Structure formats: structure tokens, C-alpha cells
């Protein structure tokens, strides 16, 4: 798919779907009472979402190693685009990698549904959204966590108010710091 098409869909369609999912989450009673709790001893399955930017995936690696050190028994999965497959295959910080193919709309939609189904079956207790701009990652986070027992949802603070409602913990995005330091928060 054309990158400009992806951006347009993300800008115009993404917020609409995210708001619907947020309404379901908020008014449908789909928030588990255990959500937002400390995971210091209970984090078993963590999924990180980082679609765009091969370089930022590399820059997030020290943070992923830090998560591994803090939660040694946790299984860490990365959800990213197939364009990042070559780089991600050499990063040993991840126990599992899931890829989305955006080369054409049919492959993307079918692959996305298949990946979401696979993620839902895994019952991740922590979702970390490493994207700081895209609506697609927020929508994916919501689709993973609505109707689930996810206890921890972490993402970057955004100037867009609805996006901050997606996460239980919003991490400030300090533009004066290097991205690797921001990921380390």
C-alpha cells in the first residue's frame, strides 16, 4: 500500500474507530477490576507495539532488555510491520515477533485479523504501545485490551485527549531528550 494512503487512513479513520472502541470500553463495562495494578511480580506476557521506524525499534532495544531484566520470567512479544522483519530477527530481546504485511490491502486486512486473533488467544497482561504519533497503534492496543484481562496498558502522553484515555499509564514524551532515553522511562 502507498504510505500516503496509510497516513490518510490513520489520520481520518483511526480516530473514529478508536473513539468507538473507547466508548465500548468505558460504557460497556469492559474494564477488568484488576487493570492498572502493579505488575512487579505478576507480569508474564508482555506485548510491545512498534510499527513505524526500524531505527526506533533498535533504539528501544535497551529498554526491552531492561524489561527482561526486571521481569525475567516474562515472555516478550513484538508486534511490528513486515518491513522490519530483517532487523527484528537479529534482536534477541524478543521471545516472539508478529508481523503485519502492508504491501496490499487484502494481505493487510487478513493478516491484521489473524494477528489480532493470535494475540487475543495469548492473554497478554501488559501492552506497551511504543508509537507516539499513529492512531493505528492506539486502535490496535484497544482491540487487544477491550474484552481482555490486560492489567497494564502503557503508552505515550499525547496532545490528543482521547488517545490518553487508551492507556492506564501515560509516559511523557519529552522532545528535548533522545528517543532511547524516552523509551527507558
CSV table of C-alpha atoms in Angstrom, one decimal:
chain,number,residue,atom,x,y,z
A,1,UNK,CA,0.0,0.0,0.0
A,2,UNK,CA,1.1,3.6,-0.6
A,3,UNK,CA,2.5,5.2,2.5
A,4,UNK,CA,0.4,8.4,1.9
A,5,UNK,CA,-2.7,6.2,1.8
A,6,UNK,CA,-1.8,4.6,5.1
A,7,UNK,CA,-1.3,8.0,6.7
A,8,UNK,CA,-4.6,9.3,5.4
A,9,UNK,CA,-6.5,6.3,6.7
A,10,UNK,CA,-4.6,6.6,10.0
A,11,UNK,CA,-5.5,10.4,10.3
A,12,UNK,CA,-9.1,10.2,9.3
A,13,UNK,CA,-10.4,6.7,10.0
A,14,UNK,CA,-8.3,5.9,13.0
A,15,UNK,CA,-9.7,8.4,15.5
A,16,UNK,CA,-13.3,7.4,14.6
A,17,UNK,CA,-12.7,3.7,15.3
A,18,UNK,CA,-10.7,4.5,18.4
A,19,UNK,CA,-13.4,6.6,19.9
A,20,UNK,CA,-16.0,3.9,19.2
A,21,UNK,CA,-13.7,1.3,21.0
A,22,UNK,CA,-13.2,3.7,23.9
A,23,UNK,CA,-16.9,4.1,24.3
A,24,UNK,CA,-17.3,0.3,24.3
A,25,UNK,CA,-14.5,0.1,26.9
A,26,UNK,CA,-15.9,2.9,29.1
A,27,UNK,CA,-19.6,2.3,29.0
A,28,UNK,CA,-19.7,-1.3,28.2
A,29,UNK,CA,-18.1,-2.3,31.5
A,30,UNK,CA,-15.2,-4.0,29.7
A,31,UNK,CA,-12.6,-2.8,32.2
A,32,UNK,CA,-11.3,-5.6,34.4
A,33,UNK,CA,-11.1,-4.6,38.1
A,34,UNK,CA,-7.5,-5.8,38.1
A,35,UNK,CA,-6.4,-3.4,35.5
A,36,UNK,CA,-3.9,-0.8,36.3
A,37,UNK,CA,-2.3,-2.8,39.1
A,38,UNK,CA,1.4,-3.2,39.8
A,39,UNK,CA,2.9,-6.0,37.8
A,40,UNK,CA,6.1,-6.3,39.8
A,41,UNK,CA,5.6,-10.0,40.4
A,42,UNK,CA,2.8,-11.0,38.1
A,43,UNK,CA,3.9,-9.9,34.6
A,44,UNK,CA,4.0,-13.0,32.5
A,45,UNK,CA,3.2,-11.9,28.9
A,46,UNK,CA,4.1,-8.5,27.5
A,47,UNK,CA,3.5,-7.3,24.0
A,48,UNK,CA,5.2,-4.2,22.6
A,49,UNK,CA,3.7,-2.4,19.6
A,50,UNK,CA,6.1,-0.5,17.3
A,51,UNK,CA,5.1,-0.3,13.7
A,52,UNK,CA,7.0,2.5,12.0
A,53,UNK,CA,10.7,3.2,12.2
A,54,UNK,CA,13.3,0.5,12.0
A,55,UNK,CA,15.7,2.8,13.8
A,56,UNK,CA,13.4,3.4,16.7
A,57,UNK,CA,12.9,-0.3,17.2
A,58,UNK,CA,16.7,-0.6,17.5
A,59,UNK,CA,16.7,2.4,19.9
A,60,UNK,CA,14.1,0.7,22.0
A,61,UNK,CA,16.2,-2.4,22.4
A,62,UNK,CA,18.0,-1.3,25.7
A,63,UNK,CA,14.6,-0.7,27.2
A,64,UNK,CA,13.4,-4.1,26.2
A,65,UNK,CA,16.5,-5.6,27.8
A,66,UNK,CA,15.6,-3.6,30.9
A,67,UNK,CA,12.1,-5.1,30.9
A,68,UNK,CA,13.6,-8.6,30.6
A,69,UNK,CA,15.9,-7.9,33.5
A,70,UNK,CA,13.0,-6.7,35.7
A,71,UNK,CA,10.6,-9.5,34.7
A,72,UNK,CA,13.0,-12.4,33.8
A,73,UNK,CA,10.1,-14.9,33.5
A,74,UNK,CA,8.0,-12.8,31.3
A,75,UNK,CA,7.6,-13.6,27.6
A,76,UNK,CA,8.0,-10.5,25.4
A,77,UNK,CA,6.4,-10.3,22.0
A,78,UNK,CA,6.9,-7.5,19.4
A,79,UNK,CA,4.2,-6.5,17.0
A,80,UNK,CA,5.6,-4.6,14.0
A,81,UNK,CA,5.5,-4.3,10.2
A,82,UNK,CA,7.0,-7.0,8.0
A,83,UNK,CA,9.3,-4.3,6.6
A,84,UNK,CA,11.1,-4.6,10.0
A,85,UNK,CA,11.5,-8.4,9.9
A,86,UNK,CA,15.2,-8.5,8.9
A,87,UNK,CA,16.2,-6.2,11.8
A,88,UNK,CA,13.9,-7.8,14.4
A,89,UNK,CA,15.1,-11.3,13.5
A,90,UNK,CA,18.6,-10.4,14.9
A,91,UNK,CA,17.3,-8.8,18.1
A,92,UNK,CA,17.4,-11.4,20.8
A,93,UNK,CA,15.4,-9.3,23.2
A,94,UNK,CA,12.1,-10.7,21.9
A,95,UNK,CA,10.7,-14.1,22.6
A,96,UNK,CA,8.2,-13.8,19.7
A,97,UNK,CA,7.7,-11.5,16.8
A,98,UNK,CA,4.4,-10.8,15.0
A,99,UNK,CA,4.5,-9.1,11.6
A,100,UNK,CA,1.9,-7.2,9.6
A,101,UNK,CA,2.2,-7.1,5.8
A,102,UNK,CA,1.0,-3.7,4.4
A,103,UNK,CA,2.1,-4.5,0.8
A,104,UNK,CA,-1.5,-4.6,-0.3
A,105,UNK,CA,-4.9,-4.0,1.4
A,106,UNK,CA,-6.1,-7.6,1.2
A,107,UNK,CA,-2.9,-9.0,2.8
A,108,UNK,CA,-3.1,-6.3,5.4
A,109,UNK,CA,-6.7,-6.8,6.5
A,110,UNK,CA,-6.5,-10.6,6.5
A,111,UNK,CA,-3.1,-10.6,8.3
A,112,UNK,CA,-4.3,-8.0,10.8
A,113,UNK,CA,-7.3,-10.1,11.7
A,114,UNK,CA,-5.2,-13.2,12.0
A,115,UNK,CA,-2.6,-11.4,14.2
A,116,UNK,CA,-5.4,-9.9,16.5
A,117,UNK,CA,-6.9,-13.4,16.9
A,118,UNK,CA,-3.4,-14.8,17.8
A,119,UNK,CA,-2.8,-12.0,20.3
A,120,UNK,CA,-6.2,-12.4,21.9
A,121,UNK,CA,-5.5,-16.1,22.4
A,122,UNK,CA,-2.2,-15.4,24.2
A,123,UNK,CA,-3.9,-13.3,27.0
A,124,UNK,CA,-1.2,-10.7,27.4
A,125,UNK,CA,-1.2,-9.0,30.8
A,126,UNK,CA,0.8,-6.0,29.7
A,127,UNK,CA,0.6,-4.0,26.4
A,128,UNK,CA,3.2,-1.3,25.7
A,129,UNK,CA,2.5,1.0,22.8
A,130,UNK,CA,5.8,2.5,21.7
A,131,UNK,CA,4.3,4.6,18.9
A,132,UNK,CA,3.9,8.2,19.8
A,133,UNK,CA,2.0,9.5,16.7
A,134,UNK,CA,-0.1,6.9,15.0
A,135,UNK,CA,-3.7,6.3,15.7
A,136,UNK,CA,-3.3,2.7,14.3
A,137,UNK,CA,-1.3,1.6,17.3
A,138,UNK,CA,-3.8,3.1,19.7
A,139,UNK,CA,-6.6,1.2,17.8
A,140,UNK,CA,-4.6,-2.0,17.9
A,141,UNK,CA,-4.0,-1.5,21.7
A,142,UNK,CA,-7.7,-1.1,22.2
A,143,UNK,CA,-8.6,-4.1,20.1
A,144,UNK,CA,-6.1,-6.2,22.1
A,145,UNK,CA,-7.3,-4.9,25.5
A,146,UNK,CA,-11.1,-4.4,25.2
A,147,UNK,CA,-12.8,-7.6,26.5
A,148,UNK,CA,-9.5,-8.8,27.9
A,149,UNK,CA,-7.8,-9.2,31.3
A,150,UNK,CA,-4.9,-6.9,30.4
A,151,UNK,CA,-3.8,-5.4,33.7
A,152,UNK,CA,-1.3,-2.8,32.4
A,153,UNK,CA,-1.6,-0.6,29.3
A,154,UNK,CA,1.2,1.8,28.7
A,155,UNK,CA,1.7,4.4,26.0
A,156,UNK,CA,3.0,7.9,25.4
A,157,UNK,CA,1.1,11.0,26.5
A,158,UNK,CA,-0.4,12.8,23.5
A,159,UNK,CA,-1.8,16.2,22.9
A,160,UNK,CA,-4.9,14.4,21.5
A,161,UNK,CA,-7.1,13.9,24.6
A,162,UNK,CA,-8.9,10.7,23.5
A,163,UNK,CA,-5.6,8.9,22.9
A,164,UNK,CA,-4.6,9.4,26.5
A,165,UNK,CA,-7.7,7.5,27.5
A,166,UNK,CA,-6.4,4.4,25.8
A,167,UNK,CA,-3.7,3.8,28.4
A,168,UNK,CA,-3.7,3.3,32.1
A,169,UNK,CA,-0.2,4.8,32.3
A,170,UNK,CA,0.8,7.7,30.0
A,171,UNK,CA,4.5,8.3,29.7
A,172,UNK,CA,5.5,11.9,29.0
A,173,UNK,CA,7.2,12.4,25.6
A,174,UNK,CA,10.0,14.9,26.3
A,175,UNK,CA,11.1,16.3,22.9
A,176,UNK,CA,14.4,17.6,24.5
A,177,UNK,CA,15.6,14.0,25.3
A,178,UNK,CA,16.9,11.4,23.0
A,179,UNK,CA,14.3,8.8,22.0
A,180,UNK,CA,16.3,5.9,23.6
A,181,UNK,CA,16.0,7.8,27.0
A,182,UNK,CA,12.3,8.4,26.4
A,183,UNK,CA,11.8,4.6,25.8
A,184,UNK,CA,13.7,3.9,29.0
A,185,UNK,CA,11.0,5.6,31.1
